[in-house]
GROMACS .gro file of C-alpha atoms in nm:
model
  371
    1UNK     CA    1 -10.648  -1.737   0.241
    2UNK     CA    2 -11.011  -1.774   0.379
    3UNK     CA    3 -11.099  -1.527   0.683
    4UNK     CA    4 -11.337  -1.647   0.940
    5UNK     CA    5 -11.598  -1.535   1.073
    6UNK     CA    6 -11.791  -1.359   0.794
    7UNK     CA    7 -11.802  -1.043   0.975
    8UNK     CA    8 -11.411  -1.025   0.972
    9UNK     CA    9 -11.398  -1.113   0.588
   10UNK     CA   10 -11.577  -0.807   0.501
   11UNK     CA   11 -11.267  -0.578   0.620
   12UNK     CA   12 -10.993  -0.842   0.566
   13UNK     CA   13 -10.643  -0.708   0.497
   14UNK     CA   14 -10.335  -0.920   0.436
   15UNK     CA   15  -9.960  -0.834   0.459
   16UNK     CA   16  -9.645  -1.040   0.442
   17UNK     CA   17  -9.402  -0.921   0.740
   18UNK     CA   18  -9.093  -1.159   0.664
   19UNK     CA   19  -8.992  -1.388   0.372
   20UNK     CA   20  -9.048  -1.332   0.011
   21UNK     CA   21  -9.402  -1.303  -0.113
   22UNK     CA   22  -9.700  -1.076  -0.208
   23UNK     CA   23 -10.069  -1.067  -0.176
   24UNK     CA   24 -10.322  -1.001  -0.470
   25UNK     CA   25 -10.640  -0.970  -0.285
   26UNK     CA   26 -10.661  -1.288  -0.082
   27UNK     CA   27 -10.430  -1.487  -0.274
   28UNK     CA   28 -10.050  -1.516  -0.132
   29UNK     CA   29  -9.773  -1.562  -0.388
   30UNK     CA   30  -9.451  -1.695  -0.238
   31UNK     CA   31  -9.137  -1.668  -0.391
   32UNK     CA   32  -8.940  -1.884  -0.138
   33UNK     CA   33  -9.022  -2.167   0.076
   34UNK     CA   34  -9.166  -1.986   0.383
   35UNK     CA   35  -9.338  -1.643   0.454
   36UNK     CA   36  -9.471  -1.463   0.762
   37UNK     CA   37  -9.815  -1.312   0.717
   38UNK     CA   38 -10.047  -1.103   0.920
   39UNK     CA   39 -10.436  -1.118   0.872
   40UNK     CA   40 -10.633  -0.851   1.024
   41UNK     CA   41 -10.987  -0.688   0.999
   42UNK     CA   42 -11.194  -0.391   1.168
   43UNK     CA   43 -11.267  -0.462   1.518
   44UNK     CA   44 -11.081  -0.792   1.533
   45UNK     CA   45 -10.772  -0.886   1.676
   46UNK     CA   46 -10.482  -0.933   1.396
   47UNK     CA   47 -10.337  -1.264   1.357
   48UNK     CA   48  -9.981  -1.342   1.254
   49UNK     CA   49  -9.902  -1.692   1.115
   50UNK     CA   50  -9.611  -1.876   0.940
   51UNK     CA   51  -9.685  -2.011   0.614
   52UNK     CA   52  -9.493  -2.300   0.439
   53UNK     CA   53  -9.474  -2.371   0.062
   54UNK     CA   54  -9.547  -2.721   0.148
   55UNK     CA   55  -9.876  -2.645   0.293
   56UNK     CA   56 -10.208  -2.721   0.121
   57UNK     CA   57 -10.312  -2.415  -0.125
   58UNK     CA   58 -10.619  -2.316   0.080
   59UNK     CA   59 -10.575  -2.194   0.424
   60UNK     CA   60 -10.854  -2.082   0.668
   61UNK     CA   61 -10.794  -1.825   0.936
   62UNK     CA   62 -11.028  -1.724   1.236
   63UNK     CA   63 -10.974  -1.400   1.371
   64UNK     CA   64 -11.107  -1.336   1.734
   65UNK     CA   65 -11.310  -1.037   1.821
   66UNK     CA   66 -11.163  -0.735   1.985
   67UNK     CA   67 -11.308  -0.702   2.341
   68UNK     CA   68 -11.499  -0.414   2.459
   69UNK     CA   69 -11.375  -0.151   2.698
   70UNK     CA   70 -11.583  -0.091   2.988
   71UNK     CA   71 -11.509   0.179   3.246
   72UNK     CA   72 -11.751   0.252   3.540
   73UNK     CA   73 -11.740   0.490   3.823
   74UNK     CA   74 -11.968   0.645   4.107
   75UNK     CA   75 -12.101   0.962   4.245
   76UNK     CA   76 -11.992   1.011   4.513
   77UNK     CA   77 -11.662   0.839   4.448
   78UNK     CA   78 -11.574   0.600   4.698
   79UNK     CA   79 -11.242   0.403   4.739
   80UNK     CA   80 -11.398   0.103   4.890
   81UNK     CA   81 -11.651  -0.030   4.641
   82UNK     CA   82 -11.650  -0.382   4.556
   83UNK     CA   83 -11.765  -0.448   4.178
   84UNK     CA   84 -11.895  -0.781   4.087
   85UNK     CA   85 -11.943  -0.916   3.726
   86UNK     CA   86 -12.178  -1.192   3.689
   87UNK     CA   87 -12.186  -1.271   4.047
   88UNK     CA   88 -11.795  -1.279   4.070
   89UNK     CA   89 -11.608  -1.047   4.230
   90UNK     CA   90 -11.402  -0.841   3.989
   91UNK     CA   91 -11.220  -0.573   4.158
   92UNK     CA   92 -11.231  -0.347   4.462
   93UNK     CA   93 -11.179   0.055   4.439
   94UNK     CA   94 -11.348   0.355   4.275
   95UNK     CA   95 -11.353   0.253   3.931
   96UNK     CA   96 -11.421  -0.092   3.753
   97UNK     CA   97 -11.203  -0.091   3.423
   98UNK     CA   98 -11.133  -0.375   3.190
   99UNK     CA   99 -11.165  -0.528   2.856
  100UNK     CA  100 -11.438  -0.762   2.802
  101UNK     CA  101 -11.538  -1.028   2.573
  102UNK     CA  102 -11.865  -0.925   2.350
  103UNK     CA  103 -12.168  -1.033   2.546
  104UNK     CA  104 -12.411  -0.933   2.826
  105UNK     CA  105 -12.306  -0.860   3.171
  106UNK     CA  106 -12.456  -0.810   3.501
  107UNK     CA  107 -12.249  -0.545   3.690
  108UNK     CA  108 -12.289  -0.453   4.062
  109UNK     CA  109 -12.143  -0.187   4.277
  110UNK     CA  110 -12.146  -0.236   4.639
  111UNK     CA  111 -12.025  -0.029   4.928
  112UNK     CA  112 -12.170  -0.108   5.303
  113UNK     CA  113 -12.322   0.253   5.361
  114UNK     CA  114 -12.480   0.279   5.023
  115UNK     CA  115 -12.776   0.088   4.822
  116UNK     CA  116 -12.615  -0.157   4.602
  117UNK     CA  117 -12.648  -0.044   4.236
  118UNK     CA  118 -12.704  -0.293   3.940
  119UNK     CA  119 -12.642  -0.234   3.598
  120UNK     CA  120 -12.697  -0.484   3.273
  121UNK     CA  121 -12.468  -0.383   3.006
  122UNK     CA  122 -12.448  -0.551   2.639
  123UNK     CA  123 -12.105  -0.513   2.503
  124UNK     CA  124 -12.034  -0.531   2.118
  125UNK     CA  125 -11.711  -0.621   1.958
  126UNK     CA  126 -11.461  -0.325   2.025
  127UNK     CA  127 -11.721  -0.117   2.201
  128UNK     CA  128 -11.580   0.154   2.433
  129UNK     CA  129 -11.844   0.182   2.725
  130UNK     CA  130 -11.834   0.460   3.008
  131UNK     CA  131 -12.088   0.515   3.275
  132UNK     CA  132 -12.124   0.682   3.600
  133UNK     CA  133 -12.346   0.517   3.863
  134UNK     CA  134 -12.513   0.735   4.145
  135UNK     CA  135 -12.509   0.560   4.492
  136UNK     CA  136 -12.807   0.615   4.717
  137UNK     CA  137 -12.722   0.637   5.087
  138UNK     CA  138 -12.857   0.373   5.309
  139UNK     CA  139 -13.178   0.512   5.520
  140UNK     CA  140 -13.155   0.357   5.861
  141UNK     CA  141 -13.171   0.444   6.241
  142UNK     CA  142 -12.984   0.404   6.561
  143UNK     CA  143 -13.199   0.280   6.883
  144UNK     CA  144 -13.000   0.348   7.208
  145UNK     CA  145 -13.089   0.274   7.556
  146UNK     CA  146 -12.913   0.237   7.893
  147UNK     CA  147 -12.962   0.067   8.213
  148UNK     CA  148 -12.993   0.290   8.420
  149UNK     CA  149 -13.161   0.534   8.176
  150UNK     CA  150 -13.115   0.897   8.147
  151UNK     CA  151 -12.752   0.867   8.015
  152UNK     CA  152 -12.660   1.153   7.784
  153UNK     CA  153 -12.545   1.032   7.443
  154UNK     CA  154 -12.283   1.173   7.191
  155UNK     CA  155 -12.261   1.071   6.833
  156UNK     CA  156 -11.931   1.167   6.638
  157UNK     CA  157 -11.882   1.419   6.910
  158UNK     CA  158 -12.226   1.584   6.900
  159UNK     CA  159 -12.471   1.562   7.175
  160UNK     CA  160 -12.808   1.404   7.047
  161UNK     CA  161 -13.024   1.354   7.359
  162UNK     CA  162 -13.060   1.114   7.666
  163UNK     CA  163 -13.122   0.752   7.654
  164UNK     CA  164 -13.361   0.612   7.557
  165UNK     CA  165 -13.382   0.742   7.200
  166UNK     CA  166 -13.431   0.657   6.846
  167UNK     CA  167 -13.205   0.850   6.580
  168UNK     CA  168 -13.266   0.846   6.216
  169UNK     CA  169 -12.929   0.794   6.047
  170UNK     CA  170 -12.796   0.746   5.699
  171UNK     CA  171 -12.558   0.461   5.636
  172UNK     CA  172 -12.211   0.501   5.803
  173UNK     CA  173 -11.962   0.467   6.084
  174UNK     CA  174 -12.090   0.608   6.411
  175UNK     CA  175 -11.871   0.675   6.713
  176UNK     CA  176 -12.118   0.660   7.012
  177UNK     CA  177 -12.045   0.792   7.377
  178UNK     CA  178 -12.286   0.715   7.663
  179UNK     CA  179 -12.200   0.898   7.991
  180UNK     CA  180 -12.407   0.906   8.308
  181UNK     CA  181 -12.276   1.062   8.639
  182UNK     CA  182 -12.155   0.799   8.863
  183UNK     CA  183 -12.097   0.546   8.605
  184UNK     CA  184 -11.810   0.454   8.375
  185UNK     CA  185 -11.864   0.596   8.021
  186UNK     CA  186 -11.920   0.382   7.740
  187UNK     CA  187 -11.768   0.406   7.378
  188UNK     CA  188 -11.898   0.204   7.092
  189UNK     CA  189 -11.877   0.186   6.709
  190UNK     CA  190 -12.194   0.129   6.514
  191UNK     CA  191 -12.218   0.072   6.161
  192UNK     CA  192 -12.546   0.132   5.958
  193UNK     CA  193 -12.519  -0.055   5.628
  194UNK     CA  194 -12.751  -0.183   5.376
  195UNK     CA  195 -12.736  -0.539   5.508
  196UNK     CA  196 -12.826  -0.396   5.865
  197UNK     CA  197 -13.011  -0.057   5.822
  198UNK     CA  198 -13.129  -0.045   6.167
  199UNK     CA  199 -12.891  -0.097   6.476
  200UNK     CA  200 -12.997  -0.120   6.862
  201UNK     CA  201 -12.793  -0.107   7.157
  202UNK     CA  202 -12.894  -0.148   7.536
  203UNK     CA  203 -12.576  -0.060   7.772
  204UNK     CA  204 -12.557  -0.199   8.114
  205UNK     CA  205 -12.367   0.095   8.283
  206UNK     CA  206 -12.095  -0.016   8.526
  207UNK     CA  207 -12.039   0.217   8.836
  208UNK     CA  208 -11.739   0.427   8.849
  209UNK     CA  209 -11.443   0.189   8.914
  210UNK     CA  210 -11.153   0.227   9.187
  211UNK     CA  211 -10.815   0.017   9.191
  212UNK     CA  212 -10.749  -0.171   9.493
  213UNK     CA  213 -10.403  -0.349   9.522
  214UNK     CA  214 -10.323  -0.615   9.796
  215UNK     CA  215  -9.996  -0.698   9.927
  216UNK     CA  216  -9.968  -1.030  10.107
  217UNK     CA  217  -9.726  -1.206  10.306
  218UNK     CA  218  -9.715  -1.522  10.305
  219UNK     CA  219  -9.784  -1.551   9.934
  220UNK     CA  220 -10.023  -1.801   9.728
  221UNK     CA  221 -10.294  -1.765   9.969
  222UNK     CA  222 -10.673  -1.705   9.885
  223UNK     CA  223 -10.793  -1.339   9.839
  224UNK     CA  224 -11.159  -1.276   9.878
  225UNK     CA  225 -11.367  -0.958   9.784
  226UNK     CA  226 -11.713  -0.979   9.968
  227UNK     CA  227 -11.670  -1.372   9.982
  228UNK     CA  228 -11.559  -1.389   9.598
  229UNK     CA  229 -11.215  -1.502   9.478
  230UNK     CA  230 -11.031  -1.211   9.343
  231UNK     CA  231 -10.664  -1.121   9.259
  232UNK     CA  232 -10.442  -0.817   9.281
  233UNK     CA  233 -10.483  -0.532   9.151
  234UNK     CA  234 -10.858  -0.550   9.150
  235UNK     CA  235 -11.103  -0.302   8.980
  236UNK     CA  236 -11.404  -0.244   9.198
  237UNK     CA  237 -11.705  -0.018   9.231
  238UNK     CA  238 -11.633   0.315   9.380
  239UNK     CA  239 -11.852   0.403   9.663
  240UNK     CA  240 -11.939   0.054   9.753
  241UNK     CA  241 -11.808  -0.114  10.093
  242UNK     CA  242 -11.590  -0.424  10.029
  243UNK     CA  243 -11.471  -0.671  10.288
  244UNK     CA  244 -11.134  -0.774  10.179
  245UNK     CA  245 -11.019  -1.137  10.336
  246UNK     CA  246 -10.711  -1.321  10.304
  247UNK     CA  247 -10.636  -1.651  10.405
  248UNK     CA  248 -10.396  -1.932  10.390
  249UNK     CA  249 -10.371  -2.285  10.516
  250UNK     CA  250 -10.165  -2.299  10.836
  251UNK     CA  251 -10.197  -1.893  10.896
  252UNK     CA  252 -10.476  -1.704  11.086
  253UNK     CA  253 -10.705  -1.507  10.820
  254UNK     CA  254 -10.727  -1.128  10.841
  255UNK     CA  255 -11.000  -0.933  10.705
  256UNK     CA  256 -11.018  -0.555  10.625
  257UNK     CA  257 -11.303  -0.335  10.511
  258UNK     CA  258 -11.265  -0.064  10.255
  259UNK     CA  259 -11.467   0.191  10.048
  260UNK     CA  260 -11.287   0.366   9.752
  261UNK     CA  261 -11.378   0.689   9.569
  262UNK     CA  262 -11.393   0.724   9.192
  263UNK     CA  263 -11.084   0.669   9.025
  264UNK     CA  264 -10.903   0.626   9.371
  265UNK     CA  265 -10.602   0.387   9.387
  266UNK     CA  266 -10.532   0.221   9.735
  267UNK     CA  267 -10.313  -0.059   9.867
  268UNK     CA  268 -10.408  -0.298  10.170
  269UNK     CA  269 -10.146  -0.517  10.336
  270UNK     CA  270 -10.182  -0.838  10.480
  271UNK     CA  271  -9.920  -1.010  10.698
  272UNK     CA  272 -10.053  -1.343  10.835
  273UNK     CA  273  -9.952  -1.523  11.154
  274UNK     CA  274  -9.912  -1.871  11.171
  275UNK     CA  275 -10.168  -2.074  11.348
  276UNK     CA  276 -10.037  -2.274  11.630
  277UNK     CA  277 -10.212  -2.563  11.807
  278UNK     CA  278 -10.132  -2.788  12.102
  279UNK     CA  279 -10.080  -3.146  12.026
  280UNK     CA  280 -10.035  -3.415  12.330
  281UNK     CA  281  -9.845  -3.719  12.215
  282UNK     CA  282  -9.899  -4.049  12.438
  283UNK     CA  283  -9.812  -4.431  12.407
  284UNK     CA  284  -9.846  -4.748  12.614
  285UNK     CA  285  -9.471  -4.763  12.600
  286UNK     CA  286  -9.209  -4.463  12.620
  287UNK     CA  287  -9.137  -4.400  12.240
  288UNK     CA  288  -8.949  -4.159  12.040
  289UNK     CA  289  -9.176  -3.909  11.854
  290UNK     CA  290  -9.071  -3.785  11.510
  291UNK     CA  291  -9.252  -3.509  11.340
  292UNK     CA  292  -9.211  -3.495  10.953
  293UNK     CA  293  -8.928  -3.719  10.993
  294UNK     CA  294  -8.744  -3.506  11.284
  295UNK     CA  295  -8.700  -3.617  11.615
  296UNK     CA  296  -8.866  -3.404  11.872
  297UNK     CA  297  -8.873  -3.582  12.205
  298UNK     CA  298  -9.032  -3.887  12.364
  299UNK     CA  299  -9.404  -3.970  12.509
  300UNK     CA  300  -9.541  -3.830  12.703
  301UNK     CA  301  -9.497  -3.520  12.484
  302UNK     CA  302  -9.703  -3.190  12.434
  303UNK     CA  303  -9.571  -2.971  12.147
  304UNK     CA  304  -9.714  -2.632  11.979
  305UNK     CA  305  -9.731  -2.695  11.600
  306UNK     CA  306  -9.858  -2.514  11.298
  307UNK     CA  307 -10.203  -2.567  11.191
  308UNK     CA  308 -10.084  -2.767  10.875
  309UNK     CA  309 -10.102  -3.162  10.834
  310UNK     CA  310  -9.808  -3.328  11.017
  311UNK     CA  311  -9.684  -3.686  10.980
  312UNK     CA  312  -9.626  -3.824  11.313
  313UNK     CA  313  -9.393  -4.156  11.380
  314UNK     CA  314  -9.366  -4.348  11.714
  315UNK     CA  315  -9.081  -4.562  11.727
  316UNK     CA  316  -8.919  -4.796  11.977
  317UNK     CA  317  -8.660  -5.059  11.954
  318UNK     CA  318  -8.836  -5.412  11.938
  319UNK     CA  319  -9.171  -5.259  11.852
  320UNK     CA  320  -9.346  -5.188  11.529
  321UNK     CA  321  -9.342  -4.828  11.433
  322UNK     CA  322  -9.675  -4.639  11.443
  323UNK     CA  323  -9.778  -4.349  11.198
  324UNK     CA  324 -10.045  -4.096  11.218
  325UNK     CA  325 -10.141  -3.776  11.059
  326UNK     CA  326 -10.254  -3.469  11.277
  327UNK     CA  327 -10.360  -3.129  11.172
  328UNK     CA  328 -10.334  -2.903  11.491
  329UNK     CA  329 -10.589  -2.626  11.549
  330UNK     CA  330 -10.582  -2.313  11.768
  331UNK     CA  331 -10.948  -2.377  11.869
  332UNK     CA  332 -10.861  -2.722  12.064
  333UNK     CA  333 -10.588  -2.955  12.181
  334UNK     CA  334 -10.517  -3.257  11.985
  335UNK     CA  335 -10.438  -3.588  12.135
  336UNK     CA  336 -10.237  -3.851  11.932
  337UNK     CA  337 -10.220  -4.186  12.104
  338UNK     CA  338 -10.001  -4.499  11.985
  339UNK     CA  339 -10.058  -4.877  12.103
  340UNK     CA  340  -9.690  -4.988  12.052
  341UNK     CA  341  -9.679  -5.362  12.017
  342UNK     CA  342  -9.395  -5.594  11.943
  343UNK     CA  343  -9.361  -5.773  11.605
  344UNK     CA  344  -9.469  -6.083  11.749
  345UNK     CA  345  -9.799  -5.913  11.910
  346UNK     CA  346  -9.878  -5.726  11.607
  347UNK     CA  347  -9.859  -6.007  11.391
  348UNK     CA  348 -10.080  -6.207  11.600
  349UNK     CA  349 -10.342  -5.923  11.618
  350UNK     CA  350 -10.338  -5.923  11.248
  351UNK     CA  351 -10.381  -6.289  11.220
  352UNK     CA  352 -10.053  -6.359  11.041
  353UNK     CA  353  -9.795  -6.628  11.089
  354UNK     CA  354  -9.615  -6.541  11.393
  355UNK     CA  355  -9.238  -6.669  11.314
  356UNK     CA  356  -9.184  -6.695  10.949
  357UNK     CA  357  -9.150  -6.331  10.884
  358UNK     CA  358  -8.930  -6.253  11.159
  359UNK     CA  359  -8.699  -6.528  11.079
  360UNK     CA  360  -8.685  -6.434  10.702
  361UNK     CA  361  -8.786  -6.775  10.576
  362UNK     CA  362  -9.058  -6.807  10.289
  363UNK     CA  363  -9.247  -7.128  10.315
  364UNK     CA  364  -9.412  -7.308  10.051
  365UNK     CA  365  -9.651  -7.563  10.052
  366UNK     CA  366  -9.561  -7.917   9.882
  367UNK     CA  367  -9.749  -8.235   9.844
  368UNK     CA  368  -9.545  -8.539   9.837
  369UNK     CA  369  -9.631  -8.830   9.580
  370UNK     CA  370  -9.563  -9.207   9.626
  371UNK     CA  371  -9.324  -9.389   9.382
   0.00000   0.00000   0.00000
């Protein structure tokens, strides 16, 4: 049995684990047709192999080198370290531990709030390598401003000054709160990392808010706050005057004025009244008047109708029906006039055939040919 590579042959060892046979140096003497052998060497993985008596008398066995054992940790010990080996993510956690084939490795330990640590290791066969990396915190700063300025700033619960200000800070996650009298407080979380060591914020502070709830009847109208569409409930600036207007087609709009204190909650109610308008209906002949398909009287006729688009029909036996649309208004009386025409007169005015349609006859033009 020839053992490869040469480094393994220097400490080669042989054993028969099953079957009949024995070794003298690197020669196997078999007493049967088969034997299971194990070939081993220092710092190489043992290899188990079945040998048959029918095989050639010279057998080459290649052993694989034992991997190196590498264990790395950090100071401080952190749970969320990303370990990369030769540019590839290997694991995440406080420790890198593994078995590696002999060779050179570029190892990096990364945690957002510390400077990355890089290490080059050369691992030999069956090496046991243990190292501790010291991490350096990121040196950064917080730049905080607000509009308006002069707001009190606390960082992780500690008052640090008023805006604008610049705070040197190590890498980490910071809970920032900005307070100014008469304005809503601002809470923010800011991270200083090795990728972004400088963080800047410019806060636009909002006036203290109040809650305005609007109850409306009828519903599905248009609600306006200082002329802008809004919904209920609405969060509004405390101490600011608002004109609340509610309108809906066919109803008289209403407006109310309101100024709320900080954190105050108030409900306004709107109950719109229907807007009614006078409409006069007239025709050159007495005719029935139908509004939205319902008979309401005969011309001449004056009605009070809601200020919505109304479909009007004038009907009279022997006369063509006249259709109109009118939208009443409270501001002025509307007049709807119908010129009632018989079918004959209507078709003549339109320049259409006078009799065919009334008789129900469809005429077609034909040409006679001589035979």
